Amino acid sequence: MMDIARLAGVSAATVSRALNGSPLINAETRQRIVELANSLNYSINASAKRLRQGYNKTIGVVIPYQRKTRQHISDPFFLGMLGTLADALTDRGHDMLLSRVDTERLEDLAEIYSTGRASAVAVIGQWGQHDPLNALAVRGVPFVVWGAHLPNQLYCTVGTDNARGGRIATEHLLALGRRRLAFMGDIHMPEAAQRYEGHCDALRDAGLEPDPALLIPTSFKGDDAQLAMRKFLARRKRIDGLFAASDLIALNAMGVLMAQGQRVPQDVSVVGYDDIEAASYGHLPLTTVRQPLDLAGREMVDCLLQAAQGQRPASRVLETTLQARASTAPLDP
Amino acid sequence: MMDIARLAGVSAATVSRALNGSPLINAETRQRIVELANSLNYSINASAKRLRQGYNKTIGVVIPYQRKTRQHISDPFFLGMLGTLADALTDRGHDMLLSRVDTERLEDLAEIYSTGRASAVAVIGQWGQHDPLNALAVRGVPFVVWGAHLPNQLYCTVGTDNARGGRIATEHLLALGRRRLAFMGDIHMPEAAQRYEGHCDALRDAGLEPDPALLIPTSFKGDDAQLAMRKFLARRKRIDGLFAASDLIALNAMGVLMAQGQRVPQDVSVVGYDDIEAASYGHLPLTTVRQPLDLAGREMVDCLLQAAQGQRPASRVLETTLQARASTAPLDP
């Protein structure tokens, strides 16, 4: 309050009266002080704020990225999450404003709210930034995190019971008679850590001690998972079951296992986590006409930014190429 | 500058002088104004600037929906397109505002621009609304469509050469000795129509007449494609090749073919269109711990709208279930 007073060039008493709606303060001064307090992220009651700027029927969605891995937004789980959020927001008459924020600067997400561009912000994943998220909650920024429920949490999370998920996945493998079980994932991420914890609990309940050599570290990226599985197989550790922290990790690891002559599910049974679309059907690699999606985004954005400047961009037709895979073969004579 | 002046309770000239270090302004006032300018940097500048210049670093993305099929946004091609657009927009320092619009009321997309919420709008697909899109272009709404390049088009499109794509897919099947080729897709949609046209051209060039009985109509939805393939197989028409208007159609049709005892690729070779992520790897249906994604979106939005009203929603932990599929099996004794 002292800060507001100093910056507004008035006394603390005036600020207090203004924020309490005292008739002693004229409308212009009051407006000025409320706006100032709001811009500086001092918590102000929500109805006053809405009175001022009106309610914006837009919800921000932030997908944080780590500077080093820079997980692509095209990750199937992120996309599934965007899809379900977009559908649910449409049903409730809201639009979705999508942004990416560096995990090291998660506090930037407050701007999406404080600038009035969105009325609340969804954050996909905690990314090990529990403390900065707590700090944002103290500042009164309205946000909700998809992620793990953690001790001493001041913010709202929605997520699954990861430890229980890890337990049921592992119990399923144990019930199939499998005993040498590997886990794939990055246990520095809260959700993966809880899934691993449930995995270890189930092993111990079955009288087995978790073997650190069977913990295969990998990020959530598909190519990282392939590399991790190749490295693991090179060490010639025998496993008969695999529980992966995500379906994308599981599908990529399964590809490597099969390519190296292991039979799935007989030699190694594989369990994922998520149930993304692609998990539900099995298929051969598909021969297809490739639309260059990466190029598509860049070309579209190029045209859009031209259009936004009042120019009339020319249409563009992108080349297609045939991607021949296992779903096509010569006809037997 | 007007904003700072207003909030500091001084004139714009005073702010200007203070920021330029004029000796006419006393130290205390200058300090106050500099601090204010710093503290407010983004929040006020950005919105004020936007009002003045009318440029908002946000691009709208509209995924139209048909009232009757209401194709879910979670369609893998839509999601791939959203991902590539979001990544390209991030690279260019823009956010993305996602909305859905009824195909029968595509003109509503003009509002996203006219209300200043976005500086230009991307539209995913034409949805047979060529004329309304032309009308929007005449009104000067800045938008770009992902879709087919059509005759008499007043708006900008980005898309692939669909006729050529259809031709190379079909030529690939013909080169493999296959002659009884089916096409799956909705030829009332411009892109699918052009792919079918290229398919027919390739057949005619090979001296074959396209057989209307081998045109299998289906929407772009996976379950529609499964149903269409089941109906087609019930008619006992023999085919040795299939070209589908999208990968999702192809993957679903392949599942039905294999479930009904047809060998892919030997009996029926299958070609898709798009090259979505899942097309690149083959795999078994995956046993997984299901996160209820549909529920996830609704629960998140519920919490977000509470938070947007100034409430503090409680965290929610969603149930997981084990989805057993072909990737796990009992260990051989």
CSV table of C-alpha atoms in Angstrom, one decimal, chain A residues 84-271:
chain,number,residue,atom,x,y,z
A,84,THR,CA,-9.8,-31.7,-24.5
A,85,LEU,CA,-9.3,-28.2,-23.1
A,86,ALA,CA,-10.4,-26.6,-26.3
A,87,ASP,CA,-13.5,-28.8,-26.6
A,88,ALA,CA,-14.4,-28.1,-22.9
A,89,LEU,CA,-13.8,-24.4,-23.3
A,90,THR,CA,-16.0,-24.3,-26.4
A,91,ASP,CA,-18.8,-26.0,-24.5
A,92,ARG,CA,-18.6,-23.3,-21.9
A,93,GLY,CA,-18.4,-20.5,-24.4
A,94,HIS,CA,-14.8,-19.5,-23.9
A,95,ASP,CA,-11.9,-19.2,-26.3
A,96,MET,CA,-8.4,-20.4,-25.6
A,97,LEU,CA,-5.2,-18.3,-25.7
A,98,LEU,CA,-2.2,-20.6,-26.2
A,99,SER,CA,1.3,-19.5,-25.1
A,100,ARG,CA,4.6,-21.1,-24.4
A,101,VAL,CA,6.7,-20.0,-21.4
A,102,ASP,CA,10.3,-21.0,-20.5
A,103,THR,CA,10.1,-23.3,-17.4
A,104,GLU,CA,12.9,-21.1,-15.8
A,105,ARG,CA,10.6,-18.1,-16.1
A,106,LEU,CA,7.2,-19.5,-15.2
A,107,GLU,CA,6.3,-16.3,-13.4
A,108,ASP,CA,5.9,-14.7,-16.9
A,109,LEU,CA,2.5,-16.5,-17.1
A,110,ALA,CA,1.2,-13.8,-14.7
A,111,GLU,CA,1.3,-11.3,-17.5
A,112,ILE,CA,-1.3,-13.2,-19.5
A,113,TYR,CA,-3.7,-12.5,-16.7
A,114,SER,CA,-2.4,-9.0,-15.6
A,115,THR,CA,-2.6,-7.6,-19.1
A,116,GLY,CA,-6.3,-8.7,-19.2
A,117,ARG,CA,-5.8,-11.1,-22.1
A,118,ALA,CA,-7.2,-14.0,-20.2
A,119,SER,CA,-9.3,-14.4,-17.1
A,120,ALA,CA,-7.4,-17.4,-15.8
A,121,VAL,CA,-4.5,-19.6,-17.0
A,122,ALA,CA,-4.1,-23.3,-17.3
A,123,VAL,CA,-0.5,-24.6,-17.0
A,124,ILE,CA,0.3,-28.0,-18.4
A,125,GLY,CA,2.7,-29.7,-16.1
A,126,GLN,CA,4.7,-28.5,-13.1
A,127,TRP,CA,8.1,-29.1,-14.6
A,128,GLY,CA,9.7,-29.2,-11.2
A,129,GLN,CA,8.8,-25.5,-10.6
A,130,HIS,CA,6.7,-26.1,-7.4
A,131,ASP,CA,8.1,-23.1,-5.5
A,132,PRO,CA,7.6,-20.5,-8.3
A,133,LEU,CA,4.1,-21.8,-8.8
A,134,ASN,CA,3.4,-21.4,-5.0
A,135,ALA,CA,4.8,-17.8,-5.3
A,136,LEU,CA,2.4,-17.1,-8.1
A,137,ALA,CA,-0.5,-18.4,-6.1
A,138,VAL,CA,0.4,-16.0,-3.2
A,139,ARG,CA,0.3,-13.1,-5.7
A,140,GLY,CA,-3.3,-14.0,-6.4
A,141,VAL,CA,-2.8,-15.0,-10.1
A,142,PRO,CA,-5.7,-17.3,-11.0
A,143,PHE,CA,-4.3,-20.5,-12.5
A,144,VAL,CA,-4.8,-24.2,-12.5
A,145,VAL,CA,-2.0,-26.8,-13.1
A,146,TRP,CA,-2.4,-30.1,-14.8
A,147,GLY,CA,0.0,-32.3,-12.9
A,148,ALA,CA,0.9,-34.1,-9.7
A,149,HIS,CA,-0.7,-33.3,-6.3
A,150,LEU,CA,2.3,-32.3,-4.1
A,151,PRO,CA,2.8,-31.7,-0.4
A,152,ASN,CA,2.6,-28.0,0.7
A,153,GLN,CA,0.8,-26.9,-2.5
A,154,LEU,CA,-0.8,-23.5,-2.5
A,155,TYR,CA,-2.2,-23.8,-6.0
A,156,CYS,CA,-4.9,-25.9,-7.6
A,157,THR,CA,-3.9,-29.1,-9.5
A,158,VAL,CA,-6.0,-31.5,-11.6
A,159,GLY,CA,-4.3,-34.8,-12.5
A,160,THR,CA,-4.5,-38.5,-12.0
A,161,ASP,CA,-3.4,-40.5,-9.0
A,162,ASN,CA,0.1,-41.3,-10.5
A,163,ALA,CA,1.3,-43.5,-7.7
A,164,ARG,CA,-1.8,-45.7,-8.0
A,165,GLY,CA,-1.4,-45.7,-11.8
A,166,GLY,CA,2.2,-46.9,-11.4
A,167,ARG,CA,1.0,-49.6,-9.0
A,168,ILE,CA,-1.7,-51.0,-11.2
A,169,ALA,CA,0.5,-51.1,-14.3
A,170,THR,CA,3.2,-53.0,-12.3
A,171,GLU,CA,0.7,-55.4,-10.7
A,172,HIS,CA,-0.6,-56.2,-14.1
A,173,LEU,CA,2.9,-57.2,-15.3
A,174,LEU,CA,3.5,-59.2,-12.1
A,175,ALA,CA,0.2,-61.0,-12.4
A,176,LEU,CA,1.3,-62.2,-15.9
A,177,GLY,CA,4.3,-63.9,-14.2
A,178,ARG,CA,6.8,-61.2,-15.2
A,179,ARG,CA,9.6,-60.5,-12.6
A,180,ARG,CA,12.4,-58.5,-14.3
A,181,LEU,CA,10.6,-55.2,-14.8
A,182,ALA,CA,12.2,-52.1,-16.2
A,183,PHE,CA,10.8,-48.6,-15.7
A,184,MET,CA,11.4,-45.8,-18.3
A,185,GLY,CA,11.0,-42.1,-17.5
A,186,ASP,CA,12.5,-39.0,-15.9
A,187,ILE,CA,12.0,-39.3,-12.2
A,188,HIS,CA,13.0,-35.7,-11.7
A,189,MET,CA,9.6,-34.7,-13.0
A,190,PRO,CA,6.9,-35.0,-10.3
A,191,GLU,CA,4.4,-37.1,-12.3
A,192,ALA,CA,7.0,-39.6,-13.5
A,193,ALA,CA,8.5,-39.8,-10.0
A,194,GLN,CA,5.1,-40.7,-8.5
A,195,ARG,CA,4.5,-43.3,-11.2
A,196,TYR,CA,7.9,-44.8,-10.4
A,197,GLU,CA,7.1,-44.8,-6.7
A,198,GLY,CA,3.9,-46.8,-7.3
A,199,HIS,CA,5.9,-49.2,-9.5
A,200,CYS,CA,8.5,-49.7,-6.6
A,201,ASP,CA,5.7,-50.2,-4.0
A,202,ALA,CA,4.1,-52.9,-6.1
A,203,LEU,CA,7.4,-54.7,-6.6
A,204,ARG,CA,8.1,-54.6,-2.8
A,205,ASP,CA,4.6,-55.9,-2.1
A,206,ALA,CA,5.5,-58.8,-4.3
A,207,GLY,CA,8.7,-59.4,-2.4
A,208,LEU,CA,10.9,-58.0,-5.1
A,209,GLU,CA,13.5,-55.2,-4.5
A,210,PRO,CA,13.5,-52.5,-7.3
A,211,ASP,CA,16.8,-52.8,-9.2
A,212,PRO,CA,18.4,-49.4,-10.0
A,213,ALA,CA,19.9,-50.9,-13.1
A,214,LEU,CA,16.4,-51.4,-14.5
A,215,LEU,CA,15.5,-47.7,-14.2
A,216,ILE,CA,16.0,-46.4,-17.7
A,217,PRO,CA,16.1,-42.5,-17.7
A,218,THR,CA,14.5,-40.7,-20.6
A,219,SER,CA,12.7,-37.5,-21.3
A,220,PHE,CA,9.1,-37.6,-22.6
A,221,LYS,CA,10.4,-37.2,-26.2
A,222,GLY,CA,10.0,-40.1,-28.6
A,223,ASP,CA,13.5,-40.0,-30.0
A,224,ASP,CA,15.0,-39.8,-26.6
A,225,ALA,CA,13.1,-42.9,-25.6
A,226,GLN,CA,14.4,-44.8,-28.6
A,227,LEU,CA,18.0,-43.8,-27.8
A,228,ALA,CA,17.5,-44.8,-24.2
A,229,MET,CA,16.2,-48.2,-25.1
A,230,ARG,CA,19.0,-48.8,-27.6
A,231,LYS,CA,21.6,-47.9,-24.9
A,232,PHE,CA,19.8,-50.2,-22.4
A,233,LEU,CA,19.7,-53.2,-24.8
A,234,ALA,CA,23.4,-52.7,-25.5
A,235,ARG,CA,24.1,-53.5,-21.9
A,236,ARG,CA,22.4,-56.9,-22.3
A,237,LYS,CA,20.3,-56.7,-19.2
A,238,ARG,CA,17.5,-59.2,-19.5
A,239,ILE,CA,14.0,-57.9,-18.9
A,240,ASP,CA,10.6,-59.5,-19.4
A,241,GLY,CA,8.4,-56.5,-18.7
A,242,LEU,CA,8.5,-52.8,-19.2
A,243,PHE,CA,6.4,-50.0,-17.7
A,244,ALA,CA,6.9,-46.6,-19.4
A,245,ALA,CA,6.0,-43.2,-17.9
A,246,SER,CA,4.0,-42.4,-21.0
A,247,ASP,CA,2.5,-44.1,-24.1
A,248,LEU,CA,4.8,-42.2,-26.4
A,249,ILE,CA,7.8,-43.6,-24.5
A,250,ALA,CA,6.2,-47.1,-24.6
A,251,LEU,CA,5.4,-47.0,-28.3
A,252,ASN,CA,8.9,-45.9,-29.2
A,253,ALA,CA,10.6,-48.4,-26.9
A,254,MET,CA,8.4,-51.2,-28.3
A,255,GLY,CA,9.6,-50.2,-31.8
A,256,VAL,CA,13.2,-50.6,-30.8
A,257,LEU,CA,12.5,-53.9,-29.0
A,258,MET,CA,10.8,-55.4,-32.0
A,259,ALA,CA,13.4,-54.1,-34.4
A,260,GLN,CA,16.1,-55.8,-32.3
A,261,GLY,CA,14.3,-59.2,-32.5
A,262,GLN,CA,12.5,-59.2,-29.1
A,263,ARG,CA,9.0,-60.5,-29.4
A,264,VAL,CA,6.3,-58.2,-27.8
A,265,PRO,CA,4.3,-59.3,-25.8
A,266,GLN,CA,5.9,-62.8,-25.4
A,267,ASP,CA,9.5,-61.9,-24.5
A,268,VAL,CA,8.8,-58.4,-23.2
A,269,SER,CA,5.4,-57.2,-22.2
A,270,VAL,CA,5.0,-53.4,-22.4
A,271,VAL,CA,2.7,-51.1,-20.5
